[in-house]
Tab-separated table of C-alpha atoms and ligand atoms in Angstrom:
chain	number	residue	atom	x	y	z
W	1	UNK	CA	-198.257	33.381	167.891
W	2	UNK	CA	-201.152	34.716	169.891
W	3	UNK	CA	-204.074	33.685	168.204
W	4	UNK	CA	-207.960	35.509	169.391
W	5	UNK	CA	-210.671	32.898	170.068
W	6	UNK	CA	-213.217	34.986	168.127
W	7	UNK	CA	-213.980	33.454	165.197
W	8	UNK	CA	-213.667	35.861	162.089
W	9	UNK	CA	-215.901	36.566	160.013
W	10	UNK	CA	-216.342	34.895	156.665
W	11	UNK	CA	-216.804	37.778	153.869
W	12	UNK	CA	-219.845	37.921	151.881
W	13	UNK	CA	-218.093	38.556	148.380
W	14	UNK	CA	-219.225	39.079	144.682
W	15	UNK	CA	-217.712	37.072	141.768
W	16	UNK	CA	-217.392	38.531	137.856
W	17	UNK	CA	-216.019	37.060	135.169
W	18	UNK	CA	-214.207	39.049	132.797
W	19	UNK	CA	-214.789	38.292	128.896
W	20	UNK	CA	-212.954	40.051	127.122
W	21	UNK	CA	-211.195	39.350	123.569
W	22	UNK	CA	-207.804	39.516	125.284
W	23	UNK	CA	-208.698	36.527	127.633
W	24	UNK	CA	-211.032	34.940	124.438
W	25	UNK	CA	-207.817	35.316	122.789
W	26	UNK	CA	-205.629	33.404	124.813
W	27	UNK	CA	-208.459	31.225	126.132
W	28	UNK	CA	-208.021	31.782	129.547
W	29	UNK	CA	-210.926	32.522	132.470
W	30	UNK	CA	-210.578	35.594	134.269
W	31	UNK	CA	-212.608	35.740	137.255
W	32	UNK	CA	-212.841	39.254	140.122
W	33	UNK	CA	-213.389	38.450	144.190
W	34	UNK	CA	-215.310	41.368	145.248
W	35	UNK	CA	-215.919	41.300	148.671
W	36	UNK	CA	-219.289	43.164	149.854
W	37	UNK	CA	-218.808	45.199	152.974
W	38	UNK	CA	-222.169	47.331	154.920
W	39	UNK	CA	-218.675	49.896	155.002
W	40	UNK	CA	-217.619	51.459	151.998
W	41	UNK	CA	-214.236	52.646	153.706
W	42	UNK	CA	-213.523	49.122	154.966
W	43	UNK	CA	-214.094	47.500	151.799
W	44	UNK	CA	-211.715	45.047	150.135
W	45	UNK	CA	-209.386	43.495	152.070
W	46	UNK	CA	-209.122	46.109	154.388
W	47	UNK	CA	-212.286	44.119	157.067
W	48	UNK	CA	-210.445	41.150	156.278
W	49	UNK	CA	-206.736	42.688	157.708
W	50	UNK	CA	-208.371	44.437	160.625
W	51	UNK	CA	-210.864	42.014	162.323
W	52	UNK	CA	-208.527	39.567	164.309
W	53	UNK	CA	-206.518	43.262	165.164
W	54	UNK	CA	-210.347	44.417	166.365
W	55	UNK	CA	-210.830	41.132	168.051
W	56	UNK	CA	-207.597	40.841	170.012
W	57	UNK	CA	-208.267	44.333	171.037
W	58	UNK	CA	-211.452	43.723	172.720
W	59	UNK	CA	-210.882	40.898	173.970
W	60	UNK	CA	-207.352	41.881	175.824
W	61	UNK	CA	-209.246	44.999	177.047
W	62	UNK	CA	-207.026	47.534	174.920
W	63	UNK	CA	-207.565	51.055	174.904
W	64	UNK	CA	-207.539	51.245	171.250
W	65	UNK	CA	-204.556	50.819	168.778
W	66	UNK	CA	-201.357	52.678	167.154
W	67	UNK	CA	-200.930	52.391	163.583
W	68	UNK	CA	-199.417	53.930	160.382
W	69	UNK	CA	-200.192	55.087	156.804
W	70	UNK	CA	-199.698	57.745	153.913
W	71	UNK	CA	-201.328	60.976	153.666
W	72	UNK	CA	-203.799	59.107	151.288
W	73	UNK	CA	-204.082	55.629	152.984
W	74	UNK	CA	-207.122	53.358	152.384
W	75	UNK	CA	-205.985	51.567	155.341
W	76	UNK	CA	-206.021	54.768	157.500
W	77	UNK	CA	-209.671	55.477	156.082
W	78	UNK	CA	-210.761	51.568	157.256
W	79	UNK	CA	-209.083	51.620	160.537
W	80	UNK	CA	-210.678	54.844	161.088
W	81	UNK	CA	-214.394	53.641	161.023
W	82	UNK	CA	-213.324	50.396	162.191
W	83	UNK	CA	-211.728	51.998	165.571
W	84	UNK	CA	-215.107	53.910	165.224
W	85	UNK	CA	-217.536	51.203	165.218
W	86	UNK	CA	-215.430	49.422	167.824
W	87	UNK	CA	-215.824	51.913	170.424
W	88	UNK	CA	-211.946	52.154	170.519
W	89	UNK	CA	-209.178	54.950	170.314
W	90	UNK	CA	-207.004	55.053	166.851
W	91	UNK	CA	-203.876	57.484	166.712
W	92	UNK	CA	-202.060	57.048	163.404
W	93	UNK	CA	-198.178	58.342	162.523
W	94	UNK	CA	-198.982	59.783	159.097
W	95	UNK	CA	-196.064	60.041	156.293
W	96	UNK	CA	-196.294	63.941	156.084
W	97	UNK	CA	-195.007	66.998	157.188
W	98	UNK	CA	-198.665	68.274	158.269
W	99	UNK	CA	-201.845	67.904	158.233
W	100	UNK	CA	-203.548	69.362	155.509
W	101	UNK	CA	-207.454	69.918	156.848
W	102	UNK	CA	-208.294	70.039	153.169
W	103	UNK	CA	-207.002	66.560	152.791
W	104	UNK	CA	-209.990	64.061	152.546
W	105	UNK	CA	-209.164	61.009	153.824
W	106	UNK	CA	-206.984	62.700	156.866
W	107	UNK	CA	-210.622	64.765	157.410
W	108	UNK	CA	-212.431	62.071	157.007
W	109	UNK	CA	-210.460	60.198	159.860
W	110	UNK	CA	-210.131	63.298	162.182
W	111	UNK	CA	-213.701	62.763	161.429
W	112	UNK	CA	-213.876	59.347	163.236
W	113	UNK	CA	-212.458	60.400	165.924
W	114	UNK	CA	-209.042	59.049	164.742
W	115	UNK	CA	-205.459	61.095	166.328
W	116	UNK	CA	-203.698	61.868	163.556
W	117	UNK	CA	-199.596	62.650	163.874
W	118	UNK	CA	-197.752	64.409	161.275
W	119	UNK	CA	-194.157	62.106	161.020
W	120	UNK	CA	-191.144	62.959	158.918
W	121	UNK	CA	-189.564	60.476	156.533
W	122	UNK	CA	-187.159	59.892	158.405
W	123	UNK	CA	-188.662	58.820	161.378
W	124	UNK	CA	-191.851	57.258	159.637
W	125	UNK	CA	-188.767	54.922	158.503
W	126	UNK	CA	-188.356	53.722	161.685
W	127	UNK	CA	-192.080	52.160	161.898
W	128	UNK	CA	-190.951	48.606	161.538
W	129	UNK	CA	-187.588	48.796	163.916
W	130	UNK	CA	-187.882	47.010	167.458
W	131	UNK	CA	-186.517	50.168	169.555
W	132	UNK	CA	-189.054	52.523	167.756
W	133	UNK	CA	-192.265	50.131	168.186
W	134	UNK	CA	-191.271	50.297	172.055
W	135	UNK	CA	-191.161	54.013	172.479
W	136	UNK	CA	-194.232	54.251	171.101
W	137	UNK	CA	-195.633	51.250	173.533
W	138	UNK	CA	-194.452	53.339	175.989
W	139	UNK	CA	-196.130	56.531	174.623
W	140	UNK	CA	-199.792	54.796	173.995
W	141	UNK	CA	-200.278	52.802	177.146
W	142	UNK	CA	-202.777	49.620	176.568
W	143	UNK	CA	-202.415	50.129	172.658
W	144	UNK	CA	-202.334	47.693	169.938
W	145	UNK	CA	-199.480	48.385	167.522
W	146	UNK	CA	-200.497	47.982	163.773
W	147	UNK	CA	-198.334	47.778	161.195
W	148	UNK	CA	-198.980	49.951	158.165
W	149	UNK	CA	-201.342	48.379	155.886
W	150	UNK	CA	-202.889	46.450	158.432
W	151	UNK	CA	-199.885	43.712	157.355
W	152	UNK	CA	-198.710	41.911	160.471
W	153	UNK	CA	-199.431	38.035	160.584
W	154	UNK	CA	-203.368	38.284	162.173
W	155	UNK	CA	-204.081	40.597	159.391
W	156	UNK	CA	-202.876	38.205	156.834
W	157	UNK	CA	-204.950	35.517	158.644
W	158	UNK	CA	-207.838	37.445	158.354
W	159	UNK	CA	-206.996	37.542	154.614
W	160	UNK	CA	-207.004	33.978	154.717
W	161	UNK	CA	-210.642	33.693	155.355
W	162	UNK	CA	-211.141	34.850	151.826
W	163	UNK	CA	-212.374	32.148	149.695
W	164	UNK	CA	-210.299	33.385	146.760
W	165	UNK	CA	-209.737	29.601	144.849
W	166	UNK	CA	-212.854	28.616	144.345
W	167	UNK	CA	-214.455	30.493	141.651
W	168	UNK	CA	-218.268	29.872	140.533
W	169	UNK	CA	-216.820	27.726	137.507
W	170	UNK	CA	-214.704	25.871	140.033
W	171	UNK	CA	-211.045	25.891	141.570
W	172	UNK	CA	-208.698	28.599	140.163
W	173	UNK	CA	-205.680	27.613	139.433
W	174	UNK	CA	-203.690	31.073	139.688
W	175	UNK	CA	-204.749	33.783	142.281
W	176	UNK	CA	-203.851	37.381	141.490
W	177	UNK	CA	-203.911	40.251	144.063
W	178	UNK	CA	-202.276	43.788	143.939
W	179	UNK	CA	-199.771	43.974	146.876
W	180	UNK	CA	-197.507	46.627	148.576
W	181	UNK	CA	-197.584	46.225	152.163
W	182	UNK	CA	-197.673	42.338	151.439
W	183	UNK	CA	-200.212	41.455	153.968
W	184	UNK	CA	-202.335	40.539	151.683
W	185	UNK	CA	-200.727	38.135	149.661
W	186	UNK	CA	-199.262	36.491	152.816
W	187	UNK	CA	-203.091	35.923	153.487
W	188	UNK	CA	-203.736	33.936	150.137
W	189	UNK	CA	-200.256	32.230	150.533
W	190	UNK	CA	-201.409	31.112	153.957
W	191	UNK	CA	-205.006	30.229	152.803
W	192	UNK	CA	-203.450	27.771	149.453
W	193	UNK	CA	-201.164	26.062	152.118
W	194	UNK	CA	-204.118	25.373	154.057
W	195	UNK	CA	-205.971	24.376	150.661
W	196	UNK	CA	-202.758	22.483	149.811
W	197	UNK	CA	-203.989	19.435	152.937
W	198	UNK	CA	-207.170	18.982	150.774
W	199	UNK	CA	-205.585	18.795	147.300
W	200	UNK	CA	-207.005	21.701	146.033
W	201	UNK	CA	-203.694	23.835	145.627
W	202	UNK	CA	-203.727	26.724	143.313
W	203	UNK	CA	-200.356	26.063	141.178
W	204	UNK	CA	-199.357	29.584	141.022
W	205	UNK	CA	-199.768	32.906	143.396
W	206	UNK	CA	-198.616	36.074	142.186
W	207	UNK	CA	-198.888	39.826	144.236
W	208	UNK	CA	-199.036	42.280	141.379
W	209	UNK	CA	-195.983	44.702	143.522
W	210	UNK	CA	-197.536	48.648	143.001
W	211	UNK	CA	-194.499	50.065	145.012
W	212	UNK	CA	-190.734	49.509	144.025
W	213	UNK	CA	-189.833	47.332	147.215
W	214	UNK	CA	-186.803	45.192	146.824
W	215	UNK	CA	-187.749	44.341	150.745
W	216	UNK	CA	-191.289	42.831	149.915
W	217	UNK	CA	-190.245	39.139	149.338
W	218	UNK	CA	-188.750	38.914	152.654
W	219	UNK	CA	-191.489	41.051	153.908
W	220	UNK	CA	-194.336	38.559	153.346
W	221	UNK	CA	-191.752	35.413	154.058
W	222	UNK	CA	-191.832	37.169	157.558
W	223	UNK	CA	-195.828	36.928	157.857
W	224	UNK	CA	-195.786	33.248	157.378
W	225	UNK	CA	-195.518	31.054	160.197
W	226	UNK	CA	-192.648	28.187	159.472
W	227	UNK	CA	-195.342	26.000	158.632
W	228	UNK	CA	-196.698	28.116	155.627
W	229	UNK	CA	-193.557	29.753	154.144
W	230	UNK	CA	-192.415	26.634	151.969
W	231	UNK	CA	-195.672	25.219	151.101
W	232	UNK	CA	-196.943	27.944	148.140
W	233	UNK	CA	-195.733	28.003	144.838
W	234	UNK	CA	-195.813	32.387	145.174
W	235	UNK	CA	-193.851	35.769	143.134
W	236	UNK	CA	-194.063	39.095	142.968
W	237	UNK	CA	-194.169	40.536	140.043
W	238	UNK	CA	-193.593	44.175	139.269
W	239	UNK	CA	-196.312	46.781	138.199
W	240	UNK	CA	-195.089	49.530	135.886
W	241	UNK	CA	-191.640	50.451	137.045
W	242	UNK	CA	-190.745	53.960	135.685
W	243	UNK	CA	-193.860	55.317	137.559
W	244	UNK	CA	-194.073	55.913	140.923
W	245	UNK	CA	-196.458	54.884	143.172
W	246	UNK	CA	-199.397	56.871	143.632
W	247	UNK	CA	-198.151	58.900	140.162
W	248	UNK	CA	-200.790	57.525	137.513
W	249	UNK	CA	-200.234	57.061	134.261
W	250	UNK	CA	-202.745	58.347	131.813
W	251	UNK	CA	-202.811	54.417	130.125
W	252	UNK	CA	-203.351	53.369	133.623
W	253	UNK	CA	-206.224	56.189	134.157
W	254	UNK	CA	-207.808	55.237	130.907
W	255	UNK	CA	-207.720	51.239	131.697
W	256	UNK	CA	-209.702	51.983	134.693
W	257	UNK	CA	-212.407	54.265	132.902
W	258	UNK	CA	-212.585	51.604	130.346
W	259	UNK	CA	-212.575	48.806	132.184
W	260	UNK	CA	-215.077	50.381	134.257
W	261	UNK	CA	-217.801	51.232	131.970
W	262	UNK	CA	-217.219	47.864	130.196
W	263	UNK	CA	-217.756	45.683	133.160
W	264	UNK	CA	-219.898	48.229	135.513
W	265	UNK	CA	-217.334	47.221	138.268
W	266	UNK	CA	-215.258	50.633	139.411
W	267	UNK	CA	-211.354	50.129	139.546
W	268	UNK	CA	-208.790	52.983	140.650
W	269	UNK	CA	-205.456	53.612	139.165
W	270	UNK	CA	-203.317	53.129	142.408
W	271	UNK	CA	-204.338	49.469	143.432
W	272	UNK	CA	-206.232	46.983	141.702
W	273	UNK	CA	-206.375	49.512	137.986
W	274	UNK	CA	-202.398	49.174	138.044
W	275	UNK	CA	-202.527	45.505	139.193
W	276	UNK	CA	-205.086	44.478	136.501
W	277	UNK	CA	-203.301	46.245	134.020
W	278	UNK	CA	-200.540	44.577	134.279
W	279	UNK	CA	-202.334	40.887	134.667
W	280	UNK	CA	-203.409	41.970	131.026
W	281	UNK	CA	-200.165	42.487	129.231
W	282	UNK	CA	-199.082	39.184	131.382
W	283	UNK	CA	-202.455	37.321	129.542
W	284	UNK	CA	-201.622	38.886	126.048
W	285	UNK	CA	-197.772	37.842	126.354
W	286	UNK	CA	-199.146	34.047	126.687
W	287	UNK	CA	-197.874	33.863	130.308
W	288	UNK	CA	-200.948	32.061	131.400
W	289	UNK	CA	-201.208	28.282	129.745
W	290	UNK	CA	-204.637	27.585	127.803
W	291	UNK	CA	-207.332	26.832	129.946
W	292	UNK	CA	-206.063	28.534	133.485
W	293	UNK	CA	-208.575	29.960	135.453
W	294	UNK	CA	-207.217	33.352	137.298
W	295	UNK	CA	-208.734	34.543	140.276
W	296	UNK	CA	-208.023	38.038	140.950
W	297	UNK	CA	-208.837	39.774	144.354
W	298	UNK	CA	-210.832	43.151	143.717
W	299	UNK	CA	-209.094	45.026	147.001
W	300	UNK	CA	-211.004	47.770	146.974
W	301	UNK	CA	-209.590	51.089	147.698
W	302	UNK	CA	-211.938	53.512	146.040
W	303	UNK	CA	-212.070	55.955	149.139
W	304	UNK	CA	-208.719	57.428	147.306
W	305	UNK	CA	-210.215	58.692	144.185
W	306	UNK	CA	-211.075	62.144	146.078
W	307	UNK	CA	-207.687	62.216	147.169
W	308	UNK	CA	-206.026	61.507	143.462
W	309	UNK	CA	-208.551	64.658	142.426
W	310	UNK	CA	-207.799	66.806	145.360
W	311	UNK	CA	-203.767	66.415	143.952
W	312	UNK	CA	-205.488	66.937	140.333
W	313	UNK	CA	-203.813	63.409	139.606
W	314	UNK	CA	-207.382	62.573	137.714
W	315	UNK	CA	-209.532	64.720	136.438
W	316	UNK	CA	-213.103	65.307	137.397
W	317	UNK	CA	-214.341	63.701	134.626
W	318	UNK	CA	-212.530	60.502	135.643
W	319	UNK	CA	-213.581	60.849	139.261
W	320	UNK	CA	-216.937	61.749	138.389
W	321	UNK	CA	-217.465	57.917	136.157
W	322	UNK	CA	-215.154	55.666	138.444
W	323	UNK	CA	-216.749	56.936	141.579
W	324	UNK	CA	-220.525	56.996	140.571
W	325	UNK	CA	-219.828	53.113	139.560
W	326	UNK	CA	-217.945	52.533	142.677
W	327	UNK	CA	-221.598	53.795	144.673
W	328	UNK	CA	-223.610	51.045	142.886
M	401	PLP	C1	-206.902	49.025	147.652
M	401	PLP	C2	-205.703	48.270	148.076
M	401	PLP	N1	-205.347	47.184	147.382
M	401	PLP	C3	-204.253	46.469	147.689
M	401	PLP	C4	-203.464	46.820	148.752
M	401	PLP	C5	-202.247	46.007	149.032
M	401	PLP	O1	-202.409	45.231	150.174
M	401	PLP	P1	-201.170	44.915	151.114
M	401	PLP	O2	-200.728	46.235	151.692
M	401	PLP	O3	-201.720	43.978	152.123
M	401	PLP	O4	-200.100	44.337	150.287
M	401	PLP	C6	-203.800	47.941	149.516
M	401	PLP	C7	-203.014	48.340	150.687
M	401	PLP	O5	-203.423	47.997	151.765
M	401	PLP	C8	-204.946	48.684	149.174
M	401	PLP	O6	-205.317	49.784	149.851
């Protein structure tokens, strides 16, 4: 595996711990990894999936990079004003038939500068297959291919770098993250194997699945070099199944207004809002032993509130409290 020689960079990150009755209840700790980004489109774990990418691309002298996403995609948004800070070209394939100019995040990265394709289902299936990824080699010269999401194994090293297990009350001994592309859970996997040499494993790992993927176990096997695949005690667990992604649930809406004026920290109903729900009926079921400590990665992803209005998936009430909180 072709590893860059920059070093990346560690991120400065917020922790909160949730009280709440729930977690008084079953007397576990609840603790949120907020990462703290200058960018508000790259925030998350979206800096964390992209730097080595950015690295390898400078220093192998690329033209820019390739990459892929949904109409709505958070990653799109982050590569965007990452290619854009960089100095380097981005051309994404984008799940959709066009593209809509009233469409805020595609604006916003037409806005960056970013080349944005309009790609059928059918071929934005092929995104992953080998004869596919060398067309488009062939069609953007001196390019860096991206997987969607940012998930190929130097993003999930980049997630790595995230010092997820050690909370300000000490080690956590479960680490929670929303996951759908599965980059980001390979990251953590990767970073409790390497916490595993110096005793300090985390017993349990679990991606909080927003997508209905049967493929996302092998998915994230795939990410992990040999060494890391057996070492982590990891599951997936699904999110609400009956909904579609990217369809939210009024209960799911309403958690995240809640949760948001509780705790002053914005969630959105896609990502972490579904995730966290769903770590909450695990923490009232008694799935979490008295006395764990859970650390759950805040991912960000609040660039796709305007989109979930623009669809008139939330209302503007909604928008109007979960992105005002997400500005502070
Ligand atoms: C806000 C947010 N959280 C979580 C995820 C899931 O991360 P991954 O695709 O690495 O599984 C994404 C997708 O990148 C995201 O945009």
């Amino acid at each position: 595996m072709l590893l860059p020689t920059c070093h990346a960079t560690i991120p400065a990150a917020r922790w909160h711990q949730i009280i709440e009755p729930l977690t008084a209840a079953a007397k576990v700790e609840l603790w949120l990894y907020c990462p703290v980004t200058a960018e508000p489109m790259i925030s998350g774990n979206k800096w964390m999936k992209l730097q080595y990418h950015i690295n390898l691309i400078q220093q192998q002298q690329y033209r820019g990079f390739v990459t892929f996403g949904g109409a709505f995609s958070n990653h799109l948004a982050a590569s965007a004003t990452a290619a854009k800070l960089a100095g380097v070209s981005a051309t994404a394939y984008v799940r959709a038939d066009t593209i809509d100019p009233d469409n805020p995040t595609l604006r916003y990265c037409q806005q960056q500068g970013m080349l944005l394709l309009a790609t059928d289902r059918a071929t934005y299936r092929r995104r992953q297959q080998t004869d596919f990824l060398a067309i488009l080699a062939k069609r953007h010269p001196n390019c860096l291919i991206i997987p969607e999401g940012g998930s190929s194994t130097l993003g999930a090293q980049g997630i790595a770098s995230a010092d997820l297990g050690n909370t300000p009350a000490g080690p956590a001994n479960i680490l929670a993250t929303a996951t759908a592309s599965g980059g980001t859970l390979a990251g953590l996997i990767m970073a409790n194997s390497q916490a595993t040499k110096m005793n300090n494993q985390v017993k349990d790992i679990i991606g909080l699945a927003v997508l209905n993927d049967s493929g996302l176990h092998d998915k994230v096997a795939q990410l992990l070099p040999a060494c890391f695949a057996m070492a982590a005690p990891w599951r997936i667990i699904a999110t609400a199944t009956g909904h579609r992604y990217a369809k939210c649930p009024g209960e799911h809406i309403e958690f995240c207004c809640q949760f948001t004026a509780r705790h002053g920290i914005a969630i959105e109903p896609i990502y972490t809002g579904r995730a966290l729900y769903k770590l909450y009926q695990m923490i009232a079921a008694g799935e979490f032993a008295p006395g764990s400590r859970i650390s759950f990665f805040h991912t960000g992803g609040m660039q796709g509130l305007a989109g979930l209005l623009y669809r008139k998936l939330i209302s503007f009430k909604h928008y109007q409290l979960l992105s005002a909180a997400a500005a502070d």
